[in-house]
PDB file of C-alpha atoms in Angstrom:
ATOM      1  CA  UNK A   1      84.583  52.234 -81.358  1.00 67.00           C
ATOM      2  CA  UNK A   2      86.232  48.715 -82.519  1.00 87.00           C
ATOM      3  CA  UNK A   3      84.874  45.252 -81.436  1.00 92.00           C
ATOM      4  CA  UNK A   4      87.537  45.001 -78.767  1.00 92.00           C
ATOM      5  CA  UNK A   5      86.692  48.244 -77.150  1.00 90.00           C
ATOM      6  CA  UNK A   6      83.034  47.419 -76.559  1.00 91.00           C
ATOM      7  CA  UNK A   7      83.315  44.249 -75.727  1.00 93.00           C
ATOM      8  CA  UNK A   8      85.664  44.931 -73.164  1.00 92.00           C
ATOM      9  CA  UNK A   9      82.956  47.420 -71.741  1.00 89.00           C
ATOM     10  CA  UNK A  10      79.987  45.039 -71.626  1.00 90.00           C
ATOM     11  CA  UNK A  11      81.714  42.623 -69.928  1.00 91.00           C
ATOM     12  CA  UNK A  12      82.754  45.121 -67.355  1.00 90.00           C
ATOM     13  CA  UNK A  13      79.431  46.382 -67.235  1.00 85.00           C
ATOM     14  CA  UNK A  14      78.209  42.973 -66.956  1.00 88.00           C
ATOM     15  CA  UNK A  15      81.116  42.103 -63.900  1.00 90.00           C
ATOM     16  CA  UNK A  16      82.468  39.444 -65.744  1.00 94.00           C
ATOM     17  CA  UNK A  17      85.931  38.385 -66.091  1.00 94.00           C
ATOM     18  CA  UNK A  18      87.746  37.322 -69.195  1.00 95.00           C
ATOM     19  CA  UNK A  19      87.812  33.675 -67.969  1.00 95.00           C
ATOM     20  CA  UNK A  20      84.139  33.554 -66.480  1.00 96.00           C
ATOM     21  CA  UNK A  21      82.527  35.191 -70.211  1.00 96.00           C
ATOM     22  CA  UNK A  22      84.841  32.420 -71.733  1.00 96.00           C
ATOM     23  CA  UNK A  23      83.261  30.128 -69.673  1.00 95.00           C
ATOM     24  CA  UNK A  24      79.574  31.046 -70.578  1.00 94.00           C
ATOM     25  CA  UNK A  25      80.426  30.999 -74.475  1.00 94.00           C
ATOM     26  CA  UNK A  26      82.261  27.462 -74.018  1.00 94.00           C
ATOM     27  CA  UNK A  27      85.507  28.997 -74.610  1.00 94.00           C
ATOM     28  CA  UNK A  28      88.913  28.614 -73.515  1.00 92.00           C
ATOM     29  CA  UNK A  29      89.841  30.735 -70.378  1.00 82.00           C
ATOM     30  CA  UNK A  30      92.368  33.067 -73.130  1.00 94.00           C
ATOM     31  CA  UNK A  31      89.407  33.694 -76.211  1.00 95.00           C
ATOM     32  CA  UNK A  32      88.081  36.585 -74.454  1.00 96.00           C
ATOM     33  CA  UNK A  33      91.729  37.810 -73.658  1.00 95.00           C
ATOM     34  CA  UNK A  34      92.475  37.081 -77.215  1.00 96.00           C
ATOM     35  CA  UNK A  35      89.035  39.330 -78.780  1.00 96.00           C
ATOM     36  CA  UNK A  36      90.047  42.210 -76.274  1.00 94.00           C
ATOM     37  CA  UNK A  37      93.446  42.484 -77.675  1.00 94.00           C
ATOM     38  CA  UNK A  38      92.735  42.340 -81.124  1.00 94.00           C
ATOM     39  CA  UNK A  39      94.439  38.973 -81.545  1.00 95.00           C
ATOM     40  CA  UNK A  40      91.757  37.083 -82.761  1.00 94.00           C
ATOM     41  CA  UNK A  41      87.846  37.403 -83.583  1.00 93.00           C
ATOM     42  CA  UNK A  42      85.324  35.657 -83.427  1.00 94.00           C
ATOM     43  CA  UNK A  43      83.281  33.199 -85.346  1.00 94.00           C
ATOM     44  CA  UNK A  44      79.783  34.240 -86.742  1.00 95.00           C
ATOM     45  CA  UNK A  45      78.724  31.714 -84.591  1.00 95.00           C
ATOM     46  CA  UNK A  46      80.642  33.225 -81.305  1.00 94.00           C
ATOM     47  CA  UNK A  47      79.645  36.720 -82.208  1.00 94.00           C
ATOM     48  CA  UNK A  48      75.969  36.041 -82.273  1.00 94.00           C
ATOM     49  CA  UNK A  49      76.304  33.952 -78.921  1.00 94.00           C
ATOM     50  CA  UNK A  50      77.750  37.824 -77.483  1.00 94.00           C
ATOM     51  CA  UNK A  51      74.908  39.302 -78.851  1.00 90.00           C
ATOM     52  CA  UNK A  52      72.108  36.934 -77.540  1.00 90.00           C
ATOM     53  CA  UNK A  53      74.206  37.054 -73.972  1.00 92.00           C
ATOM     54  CA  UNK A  54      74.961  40.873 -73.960  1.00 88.00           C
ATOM     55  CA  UNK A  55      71.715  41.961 -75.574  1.00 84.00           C
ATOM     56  CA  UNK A  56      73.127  43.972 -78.191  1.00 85.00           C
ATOM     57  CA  UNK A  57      72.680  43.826 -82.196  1.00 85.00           C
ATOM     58  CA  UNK A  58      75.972  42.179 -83.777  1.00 89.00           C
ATOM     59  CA  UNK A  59      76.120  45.571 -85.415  1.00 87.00           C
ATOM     60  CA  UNK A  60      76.717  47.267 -82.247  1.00 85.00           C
ATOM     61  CA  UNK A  61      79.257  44.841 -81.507  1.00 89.00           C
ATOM     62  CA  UNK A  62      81.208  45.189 -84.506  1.00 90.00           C
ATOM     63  CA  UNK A  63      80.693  48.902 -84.071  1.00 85.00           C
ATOM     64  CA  UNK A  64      78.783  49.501 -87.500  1.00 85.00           C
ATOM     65  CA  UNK A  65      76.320  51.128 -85.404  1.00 77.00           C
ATOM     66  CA  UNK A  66      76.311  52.527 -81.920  1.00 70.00           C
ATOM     67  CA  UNK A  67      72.409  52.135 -81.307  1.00 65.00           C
ATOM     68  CA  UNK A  68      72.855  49.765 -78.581  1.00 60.00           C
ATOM     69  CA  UNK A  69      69.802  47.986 -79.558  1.00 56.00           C
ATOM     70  CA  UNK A  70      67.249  48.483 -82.176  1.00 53.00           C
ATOM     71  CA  UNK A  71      63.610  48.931 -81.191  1.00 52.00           C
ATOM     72  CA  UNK A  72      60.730  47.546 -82.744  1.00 55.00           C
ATOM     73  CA  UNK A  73      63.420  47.698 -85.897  1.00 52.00           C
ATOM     74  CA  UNK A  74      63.610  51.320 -85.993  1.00 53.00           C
ATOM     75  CA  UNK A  75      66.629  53.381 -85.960  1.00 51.00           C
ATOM     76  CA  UNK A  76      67.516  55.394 -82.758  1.00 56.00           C
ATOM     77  CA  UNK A  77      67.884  58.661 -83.256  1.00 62.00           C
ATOM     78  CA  UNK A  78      71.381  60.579 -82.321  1.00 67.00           C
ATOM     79  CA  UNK A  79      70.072  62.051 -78.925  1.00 75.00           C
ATOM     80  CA  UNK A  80      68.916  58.334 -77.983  1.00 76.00           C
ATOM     81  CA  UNK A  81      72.066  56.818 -78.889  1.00 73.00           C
ATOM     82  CA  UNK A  82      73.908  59.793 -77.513  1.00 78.00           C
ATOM     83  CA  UNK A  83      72.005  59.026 -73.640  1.00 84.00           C
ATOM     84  CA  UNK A  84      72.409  55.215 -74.630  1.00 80.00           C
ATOM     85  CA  UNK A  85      76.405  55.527 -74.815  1.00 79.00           C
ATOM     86  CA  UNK A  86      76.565  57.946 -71.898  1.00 85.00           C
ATOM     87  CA  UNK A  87      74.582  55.149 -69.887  1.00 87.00           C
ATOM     88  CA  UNK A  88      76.134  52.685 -70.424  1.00 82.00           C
ATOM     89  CA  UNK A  89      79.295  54.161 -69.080  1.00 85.00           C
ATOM     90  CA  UNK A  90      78.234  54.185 -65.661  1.00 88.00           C
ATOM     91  CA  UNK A  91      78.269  51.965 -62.950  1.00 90.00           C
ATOM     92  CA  UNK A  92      75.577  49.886 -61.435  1.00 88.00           C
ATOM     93  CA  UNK A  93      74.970  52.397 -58.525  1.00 93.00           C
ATOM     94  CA  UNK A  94      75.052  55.342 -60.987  1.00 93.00           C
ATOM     95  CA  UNK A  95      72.427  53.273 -63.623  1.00 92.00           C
ATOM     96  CA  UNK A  96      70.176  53.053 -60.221  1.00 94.00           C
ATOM     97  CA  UNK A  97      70.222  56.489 -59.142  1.00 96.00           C
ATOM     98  CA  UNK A  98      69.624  57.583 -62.892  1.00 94.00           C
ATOM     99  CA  UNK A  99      66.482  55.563 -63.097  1.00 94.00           C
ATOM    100  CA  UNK A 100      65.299  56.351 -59.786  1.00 96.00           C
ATOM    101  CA  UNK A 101      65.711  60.197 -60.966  1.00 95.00           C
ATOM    102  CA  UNK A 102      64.128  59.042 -64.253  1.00 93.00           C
ATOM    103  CA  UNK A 103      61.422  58.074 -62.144  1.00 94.00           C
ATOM    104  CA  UNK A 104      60.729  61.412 -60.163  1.00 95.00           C
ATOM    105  CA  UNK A 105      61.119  63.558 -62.914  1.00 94.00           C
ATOM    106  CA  UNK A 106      58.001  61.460 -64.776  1.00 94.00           C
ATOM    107  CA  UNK A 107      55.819  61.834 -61.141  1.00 93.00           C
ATOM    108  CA  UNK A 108      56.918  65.226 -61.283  1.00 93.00           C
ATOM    109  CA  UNK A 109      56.023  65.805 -65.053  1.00 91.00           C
ATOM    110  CA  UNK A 110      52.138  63.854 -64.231  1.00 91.00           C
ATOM    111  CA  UNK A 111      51.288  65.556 -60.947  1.00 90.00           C
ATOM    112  CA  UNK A 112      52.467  69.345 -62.497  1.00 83.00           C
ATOM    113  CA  UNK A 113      49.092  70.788 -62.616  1.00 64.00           C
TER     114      UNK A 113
END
């Protein structure tokens, strides 16, 4: 997956529009437009502002990895990055249910005795 693809998708995830992510990075209203369509990129600068804001590695980003985020410095392994990508594909409401499933499935795990 290309720059333009995921950063399309975290600032849908995020419910931002073009103009209001533009807005955050001190951008004109069409940069965002611009990244999405593979018209222009972004500065070093710009892409480590995304980062910071999105939470993501620059490597995710430029879509040299797809661990969304490193942790502790150590490389996901496939299955995380694999429930990572899946995640991230869902809506708000579906990343609440998920967690609150998450959730019984560990009370359920501890009180199995």
């Amino acid at each position: 997956m290309d720059f333009s693809v995921r950063l399309k998708q975290l600032r849908q995830k995020h419910r931002l529009t073009q103009s209001e992510l533009a807005d955050i990075l001190e951008l004109k209203p069409t940069a965002i437009s611009n990244y999405e369509s593979q018209r222009n990129e972004p500065s070093f600068q710009k892409l480590i502002s995304l980062s910071q804001y999105f939470d993501v590695s620059c490597d995710y980003l430029l879509g040299v990895t797809d661990s969304y985020l490193p942790i502790g410095g150590e490389v996901l392994d496939k299955e995380i990055v694999d429930f990572f990508n899946l995640y991230q594909q869902l809506s708000p409401e579906s990343t609440r249910e998920l967690k609150e499933f998450a959730n019984y499935l560990v009370y359920k795990q501890e009180h199995k005795k």
